[in-house]
Structures are given as C-alpha cells and as structure tokens.
Coordinates of C-alpha atoms and ligand atoms in Angstrom, one line a residue:
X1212 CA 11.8 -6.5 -31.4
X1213 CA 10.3 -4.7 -34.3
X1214 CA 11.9 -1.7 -33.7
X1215 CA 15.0 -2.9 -33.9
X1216 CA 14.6 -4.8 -36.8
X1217 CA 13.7 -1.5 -38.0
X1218 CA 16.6 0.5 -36.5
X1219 CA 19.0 -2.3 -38.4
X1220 CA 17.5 -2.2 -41.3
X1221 CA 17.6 1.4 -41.6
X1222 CA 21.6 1.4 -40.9
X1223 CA 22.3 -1.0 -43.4
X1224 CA 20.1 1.1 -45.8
X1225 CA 22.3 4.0 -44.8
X1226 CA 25.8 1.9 -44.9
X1227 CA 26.3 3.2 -41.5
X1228 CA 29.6 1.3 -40.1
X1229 CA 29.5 -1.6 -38.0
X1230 CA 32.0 0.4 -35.6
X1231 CA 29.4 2.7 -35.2
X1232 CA 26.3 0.7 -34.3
X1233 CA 22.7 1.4 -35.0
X1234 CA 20.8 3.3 -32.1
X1235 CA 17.7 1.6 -31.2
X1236 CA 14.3 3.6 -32.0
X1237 CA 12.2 4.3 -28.5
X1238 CA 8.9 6.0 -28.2
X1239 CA 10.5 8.2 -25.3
X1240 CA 13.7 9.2 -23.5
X1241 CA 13.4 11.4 -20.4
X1242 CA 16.4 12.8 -19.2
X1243 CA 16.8 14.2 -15.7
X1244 CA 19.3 16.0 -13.1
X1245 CA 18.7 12.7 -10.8
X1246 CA 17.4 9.8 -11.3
X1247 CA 16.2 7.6 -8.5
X1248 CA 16.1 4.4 -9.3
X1249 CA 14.3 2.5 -6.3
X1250 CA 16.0 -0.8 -7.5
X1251 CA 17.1 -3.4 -5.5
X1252 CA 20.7 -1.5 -4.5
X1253 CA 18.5 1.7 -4.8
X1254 CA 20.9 2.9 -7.5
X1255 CA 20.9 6.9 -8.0
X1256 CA 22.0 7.7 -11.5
X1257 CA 22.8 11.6 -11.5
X1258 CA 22.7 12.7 -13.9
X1259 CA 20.6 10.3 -15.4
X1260 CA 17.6 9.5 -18.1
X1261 CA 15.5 6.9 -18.9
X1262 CA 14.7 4.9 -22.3
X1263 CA 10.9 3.8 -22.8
X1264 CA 9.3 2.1 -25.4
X1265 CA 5.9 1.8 -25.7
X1266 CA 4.6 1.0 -22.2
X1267 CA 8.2 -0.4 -20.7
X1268 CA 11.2 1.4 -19.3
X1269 CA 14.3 0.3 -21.7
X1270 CA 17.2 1.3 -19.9
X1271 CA 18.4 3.2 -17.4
X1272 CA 21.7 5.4 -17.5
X1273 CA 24.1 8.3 -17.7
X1274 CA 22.5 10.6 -20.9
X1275 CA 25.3 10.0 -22.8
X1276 CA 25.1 6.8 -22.5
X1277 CA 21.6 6.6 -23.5
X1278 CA 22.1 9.4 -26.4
X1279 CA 24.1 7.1 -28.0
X1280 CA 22.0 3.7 -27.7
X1281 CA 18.5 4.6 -28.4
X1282 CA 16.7 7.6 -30.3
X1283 CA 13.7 8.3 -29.5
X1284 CA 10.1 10.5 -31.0
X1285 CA 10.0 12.4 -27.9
X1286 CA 12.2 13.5 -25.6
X1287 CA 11.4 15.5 -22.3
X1288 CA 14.3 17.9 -21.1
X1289 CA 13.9 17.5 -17.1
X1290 CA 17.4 18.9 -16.4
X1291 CA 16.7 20.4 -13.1
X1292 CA 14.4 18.0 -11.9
X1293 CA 14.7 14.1 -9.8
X1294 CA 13.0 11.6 -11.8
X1295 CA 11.2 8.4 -9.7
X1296 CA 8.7 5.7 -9.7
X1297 CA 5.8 7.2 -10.1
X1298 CA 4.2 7.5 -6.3
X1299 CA 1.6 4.5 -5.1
X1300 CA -1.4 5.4 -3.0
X1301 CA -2.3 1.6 -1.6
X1302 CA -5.7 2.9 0.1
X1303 CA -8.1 5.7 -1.0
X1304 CA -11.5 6.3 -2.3
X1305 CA -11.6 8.3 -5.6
X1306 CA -14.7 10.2 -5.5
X1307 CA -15.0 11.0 -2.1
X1308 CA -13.0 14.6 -2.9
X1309 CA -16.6 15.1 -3.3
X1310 CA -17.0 15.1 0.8
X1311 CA -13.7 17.0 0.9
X1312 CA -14.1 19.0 3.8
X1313 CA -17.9 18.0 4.0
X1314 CA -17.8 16.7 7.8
X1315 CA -14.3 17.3 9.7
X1316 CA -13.4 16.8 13.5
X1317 CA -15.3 13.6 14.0
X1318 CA -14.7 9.8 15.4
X1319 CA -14.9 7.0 12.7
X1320 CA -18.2 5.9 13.7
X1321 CA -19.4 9.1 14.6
X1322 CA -18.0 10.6 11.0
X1323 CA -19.1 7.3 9.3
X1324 CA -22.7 6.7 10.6
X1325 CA -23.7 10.5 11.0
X1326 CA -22.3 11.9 8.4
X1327 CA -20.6 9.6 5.0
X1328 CA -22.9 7.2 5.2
X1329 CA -26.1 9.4 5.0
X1330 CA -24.4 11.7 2.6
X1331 CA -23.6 8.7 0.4
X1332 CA -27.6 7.5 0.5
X1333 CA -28.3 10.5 -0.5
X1334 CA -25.7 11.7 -3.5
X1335 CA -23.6 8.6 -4.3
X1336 CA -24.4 7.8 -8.1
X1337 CA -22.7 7.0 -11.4
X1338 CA -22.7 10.5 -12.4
X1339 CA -21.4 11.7 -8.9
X1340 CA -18.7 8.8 -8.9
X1341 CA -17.7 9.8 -12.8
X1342 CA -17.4 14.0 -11.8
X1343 CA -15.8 12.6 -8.3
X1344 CA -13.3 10.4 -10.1
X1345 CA -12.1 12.5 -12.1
X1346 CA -11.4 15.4 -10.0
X1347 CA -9.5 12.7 -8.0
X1348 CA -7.7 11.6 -11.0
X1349 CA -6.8 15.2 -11.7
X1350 CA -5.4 15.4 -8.2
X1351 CA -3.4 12.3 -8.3
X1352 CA -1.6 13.3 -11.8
X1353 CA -0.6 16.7 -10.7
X1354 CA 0.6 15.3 -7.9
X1355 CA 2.6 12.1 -8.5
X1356 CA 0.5 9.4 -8.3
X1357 CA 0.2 6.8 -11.0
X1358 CA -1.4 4.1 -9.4
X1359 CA -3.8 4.4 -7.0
X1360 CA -6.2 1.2 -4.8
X1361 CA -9.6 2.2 -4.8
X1362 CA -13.0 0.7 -2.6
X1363 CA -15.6 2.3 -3.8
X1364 CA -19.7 2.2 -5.4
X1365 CA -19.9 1.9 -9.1
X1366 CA -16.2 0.4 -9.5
X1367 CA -17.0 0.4 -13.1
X1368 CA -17.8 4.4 -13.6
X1369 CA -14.1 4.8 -11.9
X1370 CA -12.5 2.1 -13.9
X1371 CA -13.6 3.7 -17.2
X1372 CA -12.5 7.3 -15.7
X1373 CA -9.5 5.8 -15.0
X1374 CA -8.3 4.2 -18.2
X1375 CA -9.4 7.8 -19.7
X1376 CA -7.3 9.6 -17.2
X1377 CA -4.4 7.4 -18.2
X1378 CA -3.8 6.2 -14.3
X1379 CA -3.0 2.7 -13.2
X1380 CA -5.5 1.5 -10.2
X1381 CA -6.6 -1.3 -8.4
X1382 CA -10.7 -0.8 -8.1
X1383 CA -12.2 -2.8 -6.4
X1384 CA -16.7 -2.8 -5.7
X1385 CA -17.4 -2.4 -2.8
X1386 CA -19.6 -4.9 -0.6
X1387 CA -21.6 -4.1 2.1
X1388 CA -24.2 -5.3 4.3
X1389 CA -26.7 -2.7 4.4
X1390 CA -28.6 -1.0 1.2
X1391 CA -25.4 0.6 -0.7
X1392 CA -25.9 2.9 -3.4
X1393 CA -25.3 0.3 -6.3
X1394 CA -26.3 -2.5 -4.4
X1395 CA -29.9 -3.4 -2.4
X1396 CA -28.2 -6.0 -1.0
X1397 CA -25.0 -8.0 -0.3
X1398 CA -25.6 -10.3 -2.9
X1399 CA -26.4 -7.7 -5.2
X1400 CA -23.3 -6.4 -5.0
X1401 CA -21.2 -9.4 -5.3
X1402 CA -23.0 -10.3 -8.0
X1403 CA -22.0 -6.7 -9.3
X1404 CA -18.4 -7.2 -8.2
X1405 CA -18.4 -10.8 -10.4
X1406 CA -19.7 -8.7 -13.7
X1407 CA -17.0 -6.2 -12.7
X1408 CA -14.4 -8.5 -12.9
X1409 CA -15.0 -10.2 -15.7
X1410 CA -15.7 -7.1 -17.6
X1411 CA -11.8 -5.5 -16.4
X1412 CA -10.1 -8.9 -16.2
X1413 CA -7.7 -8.3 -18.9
X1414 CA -7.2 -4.3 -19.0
X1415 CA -3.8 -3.0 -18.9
X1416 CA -4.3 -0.4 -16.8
X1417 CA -7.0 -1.5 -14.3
X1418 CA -7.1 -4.6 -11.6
X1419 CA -10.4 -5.4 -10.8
X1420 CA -11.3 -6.3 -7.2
X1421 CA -13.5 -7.2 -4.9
X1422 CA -13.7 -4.8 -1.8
X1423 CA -15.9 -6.2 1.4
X1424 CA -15.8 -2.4 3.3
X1425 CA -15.0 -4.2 7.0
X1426 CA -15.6 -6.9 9.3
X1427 CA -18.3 -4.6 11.3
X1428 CA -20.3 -3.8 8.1
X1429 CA -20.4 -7.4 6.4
X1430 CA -21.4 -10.7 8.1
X1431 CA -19.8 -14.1 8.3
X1432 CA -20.9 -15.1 5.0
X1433 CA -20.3 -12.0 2.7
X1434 CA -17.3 -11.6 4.0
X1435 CA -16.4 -15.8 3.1
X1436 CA -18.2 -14.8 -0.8
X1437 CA -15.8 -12.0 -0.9
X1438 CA -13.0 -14.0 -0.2
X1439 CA -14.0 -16.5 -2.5
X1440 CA -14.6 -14.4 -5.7
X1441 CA -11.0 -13.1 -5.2
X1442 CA -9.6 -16.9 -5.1
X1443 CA -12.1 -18.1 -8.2
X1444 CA -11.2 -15.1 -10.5
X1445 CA -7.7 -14.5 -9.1
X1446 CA -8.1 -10.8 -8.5
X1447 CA -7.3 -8.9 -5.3
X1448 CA -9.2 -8.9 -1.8
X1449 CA -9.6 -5.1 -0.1
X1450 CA -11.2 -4.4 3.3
X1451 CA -10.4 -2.2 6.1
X1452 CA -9.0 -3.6 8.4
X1453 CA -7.9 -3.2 12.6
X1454 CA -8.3 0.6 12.2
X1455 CA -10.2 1.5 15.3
X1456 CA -9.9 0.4 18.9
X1457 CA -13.8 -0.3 18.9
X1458 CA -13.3 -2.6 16.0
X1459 CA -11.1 -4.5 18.0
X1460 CA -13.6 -4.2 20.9
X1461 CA -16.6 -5.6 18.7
X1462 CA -14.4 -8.6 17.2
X1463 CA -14.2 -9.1 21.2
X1464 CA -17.6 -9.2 22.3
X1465 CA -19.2 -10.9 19.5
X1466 CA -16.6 -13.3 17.8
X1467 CA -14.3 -13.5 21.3
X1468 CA -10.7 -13.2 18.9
X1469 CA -9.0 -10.4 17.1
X1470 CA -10.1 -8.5 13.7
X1471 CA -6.7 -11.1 12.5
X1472 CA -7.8 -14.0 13.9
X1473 CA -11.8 -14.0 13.1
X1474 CA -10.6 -13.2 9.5
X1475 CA -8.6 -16.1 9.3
X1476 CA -11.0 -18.3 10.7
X1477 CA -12.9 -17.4 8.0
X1478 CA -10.3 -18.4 5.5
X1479 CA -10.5 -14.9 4.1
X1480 CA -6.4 -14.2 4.1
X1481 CA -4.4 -14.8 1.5
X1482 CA -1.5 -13.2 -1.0
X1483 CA -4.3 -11.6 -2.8
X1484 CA -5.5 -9.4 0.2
X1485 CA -4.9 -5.8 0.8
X1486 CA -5.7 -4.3 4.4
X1487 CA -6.0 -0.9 4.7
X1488 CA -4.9 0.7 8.2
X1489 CA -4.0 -2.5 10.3
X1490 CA -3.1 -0.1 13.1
X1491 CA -4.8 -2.6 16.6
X1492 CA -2.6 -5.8 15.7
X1493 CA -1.1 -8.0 18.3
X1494 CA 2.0 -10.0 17.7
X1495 CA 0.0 -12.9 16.8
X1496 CA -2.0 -10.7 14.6
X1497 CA 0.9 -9.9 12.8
X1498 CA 2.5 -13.5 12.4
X1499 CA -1.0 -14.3 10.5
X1500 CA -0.6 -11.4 8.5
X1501 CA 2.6 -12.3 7.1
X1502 CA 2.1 -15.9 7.6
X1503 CA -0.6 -15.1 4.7
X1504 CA 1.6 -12.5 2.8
X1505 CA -0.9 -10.0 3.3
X1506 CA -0.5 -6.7 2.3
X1507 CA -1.0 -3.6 4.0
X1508 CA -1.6 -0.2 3.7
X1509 CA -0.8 2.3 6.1
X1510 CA -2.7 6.0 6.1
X1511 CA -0.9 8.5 8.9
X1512 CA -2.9 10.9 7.8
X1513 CA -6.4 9.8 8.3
X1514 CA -5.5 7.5 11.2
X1515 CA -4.2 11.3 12.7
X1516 CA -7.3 13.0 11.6
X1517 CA -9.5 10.8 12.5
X1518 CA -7.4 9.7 15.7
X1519 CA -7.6 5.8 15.3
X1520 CA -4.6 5.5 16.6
X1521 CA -0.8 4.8 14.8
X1522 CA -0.4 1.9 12.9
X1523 CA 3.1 -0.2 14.7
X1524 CA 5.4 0.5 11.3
X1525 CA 8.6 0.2 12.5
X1526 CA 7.4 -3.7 13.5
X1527 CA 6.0 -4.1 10.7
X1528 CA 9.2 -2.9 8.6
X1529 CA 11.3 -4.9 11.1
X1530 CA 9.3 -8.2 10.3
X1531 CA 9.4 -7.8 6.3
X1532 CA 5.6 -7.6 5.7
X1533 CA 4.4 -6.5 2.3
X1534 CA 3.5 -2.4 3.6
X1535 CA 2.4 0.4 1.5
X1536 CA 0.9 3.9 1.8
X1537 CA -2.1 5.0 1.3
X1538 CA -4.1 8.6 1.8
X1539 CA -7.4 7.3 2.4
X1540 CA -10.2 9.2 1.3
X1541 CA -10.2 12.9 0.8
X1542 CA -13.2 13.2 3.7
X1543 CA -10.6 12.2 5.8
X1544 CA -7.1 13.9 4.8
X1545 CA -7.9 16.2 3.0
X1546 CA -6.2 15.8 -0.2
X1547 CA -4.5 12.9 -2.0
X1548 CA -0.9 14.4 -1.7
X1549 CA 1.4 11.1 -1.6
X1550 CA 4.0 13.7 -0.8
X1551 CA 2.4 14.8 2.5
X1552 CA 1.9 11.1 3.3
X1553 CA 5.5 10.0 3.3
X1554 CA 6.6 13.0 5.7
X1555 CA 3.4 12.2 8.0
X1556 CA 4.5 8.5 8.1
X1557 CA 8.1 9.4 8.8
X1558 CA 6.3 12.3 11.7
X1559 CA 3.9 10.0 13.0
X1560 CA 6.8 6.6 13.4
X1561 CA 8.9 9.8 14.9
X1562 CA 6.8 10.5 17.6
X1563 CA 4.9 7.5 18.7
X1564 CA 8.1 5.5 19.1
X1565 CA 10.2 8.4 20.9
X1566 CA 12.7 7.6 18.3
X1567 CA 14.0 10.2 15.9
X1568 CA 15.5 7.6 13.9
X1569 CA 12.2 5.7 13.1
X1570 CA 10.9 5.4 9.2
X1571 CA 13.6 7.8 7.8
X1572 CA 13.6 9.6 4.7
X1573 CA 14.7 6.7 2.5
X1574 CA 12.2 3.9 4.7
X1575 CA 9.3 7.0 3.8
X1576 CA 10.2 7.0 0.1
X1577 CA 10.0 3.0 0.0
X1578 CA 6.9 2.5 1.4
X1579 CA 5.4 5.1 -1.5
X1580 CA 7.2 3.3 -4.3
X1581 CA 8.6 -0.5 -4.1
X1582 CA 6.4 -1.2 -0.6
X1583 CA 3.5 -0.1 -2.4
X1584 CA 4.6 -2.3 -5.1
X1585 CA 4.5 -4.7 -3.2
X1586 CA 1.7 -4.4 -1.0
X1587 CA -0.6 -4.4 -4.1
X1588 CA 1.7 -7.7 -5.4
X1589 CA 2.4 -5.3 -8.0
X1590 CA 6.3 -5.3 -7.3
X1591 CA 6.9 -7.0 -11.2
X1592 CA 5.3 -4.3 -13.2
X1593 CA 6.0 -1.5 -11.0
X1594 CA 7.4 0.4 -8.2
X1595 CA 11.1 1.2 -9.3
X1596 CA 12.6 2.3 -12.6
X1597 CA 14.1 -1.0 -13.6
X1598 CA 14.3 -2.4 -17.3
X1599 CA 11.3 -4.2 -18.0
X1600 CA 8.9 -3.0 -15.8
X1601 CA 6.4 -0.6 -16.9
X1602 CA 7.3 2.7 -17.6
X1603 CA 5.5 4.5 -14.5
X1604 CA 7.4 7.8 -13.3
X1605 CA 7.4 11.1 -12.2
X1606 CA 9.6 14.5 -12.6
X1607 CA 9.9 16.7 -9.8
X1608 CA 11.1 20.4 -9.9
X1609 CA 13.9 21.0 -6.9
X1610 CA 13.8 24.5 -7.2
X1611 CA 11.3 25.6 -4.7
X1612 CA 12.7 28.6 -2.2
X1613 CA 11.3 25.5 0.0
X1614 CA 13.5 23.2 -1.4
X1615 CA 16.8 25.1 -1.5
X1616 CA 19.5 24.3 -1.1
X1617 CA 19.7 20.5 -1.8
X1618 CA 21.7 18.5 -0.6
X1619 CA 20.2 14.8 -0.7
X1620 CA 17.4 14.7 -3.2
X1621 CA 15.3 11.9 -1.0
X1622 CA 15.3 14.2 1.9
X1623 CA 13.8 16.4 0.4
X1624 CA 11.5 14.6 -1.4
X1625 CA 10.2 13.5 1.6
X1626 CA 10.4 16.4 4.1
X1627 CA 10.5 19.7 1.8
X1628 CA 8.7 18.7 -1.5
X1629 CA 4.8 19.1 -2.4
X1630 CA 2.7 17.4 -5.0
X1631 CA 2.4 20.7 -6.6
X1632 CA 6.4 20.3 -7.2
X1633 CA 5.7 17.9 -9.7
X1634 CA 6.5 18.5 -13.3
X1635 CA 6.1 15.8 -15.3
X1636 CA 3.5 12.6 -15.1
X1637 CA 4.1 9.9 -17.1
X1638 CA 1.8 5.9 -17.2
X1639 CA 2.2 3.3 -18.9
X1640 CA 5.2 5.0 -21.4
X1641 CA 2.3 7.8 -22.0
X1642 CA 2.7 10.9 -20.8
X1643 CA -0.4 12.5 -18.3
X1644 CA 1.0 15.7 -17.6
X1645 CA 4.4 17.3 -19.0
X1646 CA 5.3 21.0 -17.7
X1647 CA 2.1 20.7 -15.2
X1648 CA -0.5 20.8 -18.1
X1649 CA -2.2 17.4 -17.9
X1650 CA -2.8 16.0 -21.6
X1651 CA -5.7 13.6 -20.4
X1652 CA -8.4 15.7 -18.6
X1653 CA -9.6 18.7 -19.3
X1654 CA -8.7 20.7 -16.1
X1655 CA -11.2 23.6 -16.3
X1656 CA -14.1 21.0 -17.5
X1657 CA -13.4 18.7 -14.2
X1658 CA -13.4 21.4 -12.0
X1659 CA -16.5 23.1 -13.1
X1660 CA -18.3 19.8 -12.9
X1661 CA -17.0 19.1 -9.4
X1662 CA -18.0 22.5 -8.2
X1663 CA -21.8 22.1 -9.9
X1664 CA -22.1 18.7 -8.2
X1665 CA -21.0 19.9 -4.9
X1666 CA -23.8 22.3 -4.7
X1667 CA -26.2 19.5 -5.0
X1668 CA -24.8 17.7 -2.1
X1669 CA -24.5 20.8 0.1
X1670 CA -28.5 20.4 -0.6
X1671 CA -28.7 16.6 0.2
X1672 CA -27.0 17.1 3.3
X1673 CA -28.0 20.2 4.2
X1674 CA -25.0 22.1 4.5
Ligands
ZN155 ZN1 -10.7 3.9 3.7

C-alpha cells in the first residue's frame, strides 16, 4: 500500500498525465522465456515475467504488460530460461549429506540399526547438524528447492541455518524412544520439541514441528504426546510412515491392525500430519488417510534404493489425497535433486503399474510444486506463482545439449533437466542464488567444513 502511495505521489509531483498512469514501485521483476504458472488452469505465460514486492508475487503476465504496470529496483533478465514455483521436497533429512555415501546397498533395518543409527551415536551434534545443514542447504538452492520438510536432531541448529540460508522449511525434532543424540529420553525430547516450537512459532520462513521418527521406534504413549503437542501448539505432525513390509508385519504381531489403523486408534491423525513414504496401505488404509486429510510424501528414490517397495500413486492421485515428494535423506538417494525425483516418480508409477501412461510429466511436476503445497497444508503461501502467495521460484536454463531441442518445457523439466540446470533461486521475494552464485552461503566455506567434518566420522565409524 505504501508503495503506491509513493508511486502516486511521485506522478503528481512529476505532473505525469492521468492517461498515462503511474507504474507501481516493486522490489523485483523477473522476466522469463516461459513462465509456468502451476495455478489452478495451470496457465503457461510465454513469454512471461513476474512482479514481486517484498516477500509476495504481484502479478503475473506478458513483459510488456508488466513493463508498463510496475517498476521495479531489480530486475533479473531470464530470457532463455522457464520460470516455476520453486521445487518442494516434502520428506528429507538435512544433515545427513553427511552419511552421503557412508553405508550403500543395505535393507532399512539392516542400513538403519547397523549402520545410521550407530553412526549417529557417535557423530550427531549441533556442530555436525550446523556444517550438515548447510551443505544441504547449498544443495537444495543450486538445485531448485525452496522449501524443504525436515526430521531431524537439534531442529533448532537447522532452523537457524535455515533462515541464514534464506530457505523455507518445515523442521520438525525428532522423537525417539531410545537415547537420541539431543535427547536421553522420549520425554526429553518432547520437552525439546515444546521449547522448539515456541521458540519458531512465529518465523516467516520456518514451521516448527514435532517429528515422532516411526511407529517401530516410539511407544503407545510418545507417539499420543507427539500427537498432542502438534494439536496444543497447532504446528505440524511428521513420522514415517508404512514404508517397509516388516513394518506392516510388526504392526501385525504386536498391535494385530495396520500401521493406518493403530495410528488412528491412537488419535494420532489429523490435517496437521505429514507421512513420509506410505508405500504398504490397504484400501482401508487409505480411506483413513484421507478421511483425516493426511498428507503424504512420496520418495521413489529411496524407496528404490533401499527396495521398500513402490508407494500405490496413481491411487493415491486417483482418490485426491494431499501427496507430495520428497528425496529422503541423502544416506539414502544420494543427493537432494528434486529434479531426479519427479522423473523417478514418473519411472517408478511407469513400471510398477505396466502403464506407460502412469504419473506423466505434468502429474510429476505437480506433485513437486502445488501437491507439495499441499501435502505440507502449505497450498496458501506456496506452490504456484499466483498473486498473493509468496514469491518462491526458480529459473531454469533450457539450453543444455541434453535439453535440446524443446518442445514442451514440462517434459523436459521432468525427463531431460538436472538441478545443476538451475539459474536463478529466489525465497521469500529474496534472491538465494542468481546466475548460479548463491548470495547466502559461502560456497567454498561450506564445503571445506563438510569435508573436515567427514573425516571425523570416517573415524567414528571406522571407515
Ligand atoms: Zn526419512
């Protein structure tokens, strides 16, 4: 409103002609070859640009048409490049790049009891989840993503990272039964989570959370507290969820139901939670889910690597449920590439079904963007590039020998682009990275600290 108080004031000043009316002032116009909108008719503006001010997209439109509406103190020339909605990773854990490539070709619980979970004991700290953060964060900028779900030890460490990185997350602490790095106990670390929360409430960048790690690593009752501290402070509920077959086995033999079904005997659903995998659900597993507008987050990658099995998308498009992606954590993918994620989704759908036609290129691109969105019940702030929601988007280059020719820009986004194709990173109406030099971290700095780190934990774990 200021501005264009402003903005009128200074044509009057200037006796500029009502026939020729005052632009508005903007913090920030970028201007693209295509713009992909991801709105509701999933508009394609080409060419197009995009008006921000401050931390809000303004308008969208030809760049004539905004030329001649706003002017703006920086402008960034992406001529040759697709603009989108910045990319959504629904499911990871930040500073596990640090176990990137520590421990590959295992089970779950093989990978998880042998090797993560003694690795953590030994080298999880605040400094480790700091350096691992953001080395993560670096990663996730130079590659598209601007808002990423986190479960993780010391939440805080990687909320603090996060606002300096300039990223929007949802972090949420970790809760576990056994001895956690942050945590002696379960109680500990709720009461960790609570401080958490209250301390991140109102930050405009960072959701705090409560994260209760699985059904088979928390009991009846820390699972309930979880639940509970994400109804009293209103703040989202993640867990992992239905991601191997033995989970479903165990949910069997000791609580005679279904991961779905014990949960919601427990009262532990609702709109607030985010499931990460869901890849065992029965059709009455899936009812409950959307019953409770759950959202979920599906991880090809890792459920590949780790061969957990394929999550059932296409029902899950079919039936409307709130579905995101997510990478998972880099000990299990290797990399945080959204890009990679969206063509293994489209793959993995491909092949399980038997049906070429499954999660095509413009399904993929949704369930990176507006499902994300709306899997984290984010779908208000972010997600597409729509006036009023917060100005969270990316600019990728096109002109790849890869990616050449083009002739629909969300096919190859999905099955011919890389993270490393992206030019331009942009949170919140500030701008992380422009012309692949992030403005945030300093690249050299992060790396070097990653790399001095590591050689500790080759130590810890013997390596
Ligand atoms: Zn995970």
């Amino acid at each position: 409103m200021k501005s264009i108080l402003v903005a009128v004031a200074a044509a009057v000043a200037l006796g500029v002609a009502a026939a020729q009316p005052a632009r508005r002032s903007v913090t920030l116009v970028v201007v693209g070859g295509t713009v992909i909108t991801q709105n509701a008719a999933r508009q394609i503006v080409s060419p197009g640009a995009v008006a921000i001010d401050a931390s809000d997209i303004v308008e969208v439109g030809t760049p004539e048409a905004i030329a001649a509406r706003y002017r703006s103190l920086e402008t960034i020339e992406a001529r040759d490049d697709v603009i989108l909605p910045g990319l959504i990773n629904t499911h990871t854990h930040a500073p596990m790049v640090m176990y990137r490539g520590l421990a590959d070709d295992l089970a779950l619980m093989d990978w998880l009891q042998k090797y993560i979970f003694p690795a953590e004991a030994k080298t999880v700290s605040a400094e480790m989840v700091r350096i691992g953060t953001k080395l993560a964060a670096l990663e996730m900028i130079e590659s598209g993503t601007t808002t990423f779900a986190d479960m993780y030890y010391f939440e805080e460490e990687i909320a603090k990272t996060t606002v300096e990185a300039g990223l929007r997350a949802v972090l949420g602490q970790t809760i576990i039964q056994f001895s956690a790095p942050d945590a002696k106990t379960p109680a500990d670390g709720l009461a960790r989570a609570e401080r958490f929360i209250r301390e991140f409430k109102d930050n405009g960048l960072v959701v705090p959370a409560v994260a209760p790690h699985a059904l088979y690593t928390n009991d009846r009752a820390t699972l309930v507290a979880s639940a509970e501290i994400g109804r009293r402070y209103g703040v989202p509920v993640l867990i992992h969820f239905a991601e191997t077959e033995d989970e479903v086995r165990l949910a069997r033999e000791q609580f005679k139901t279904t991961p779905a079904a014990y949960l919601e005997s427990l009262g532990f659903w609702g709109p607030n939670t985010l499931a990460a995998h869901a890849i065992w659900v029965t059709d009455d597993d899936l009812a409950i889910l959307k019953r409770r507008d759950v959202g979920l987050s599906h991880n090809p990658e890792s459920n590949m690597k780790l061969a957990s099995g394929a999550a059932p998308v296409v029902k899950y498009l079919a039936a409307g449920v709130a579905l995101g992606l997510g990478t998972d954590g880099a000990a299990s993918n290797n990399d945080l590439d959204m890009f990679e994620a969206m063509r293994q989704a489209s793959f993995l759908a491909k092949h399980v079904t038997k049906d070429p036609t499954a999660v095509p290129a413009r399904a993929a691109l949704d369930l990176a963007t507006v499902g994300g969105a709306r899997a984290l019940h984010m779908e208000r702030l972010i997600g597409s590039l729509e006036p009023g929601k917060r100005a969270d988007l990316i600019t990728v280059s096109m002109r790849a020998a890869r990616q050449t020719p083009m002739y629909d820009p969300v096919s190859h986004l999905v099955f011919a682009t890389h993270g490393d194709d992206v030019r331009t990173t942009i949170v919140n109406g500030k701008v992380l990275m422009k012309n692949r030099q992030v403005r945030t971290l300093n690249r050299e700095a992060v790396i070097a600290d990653a790399n001095r780190l590591a050689a500790k934990v080759r130590e810890a774990v013997g390596r």
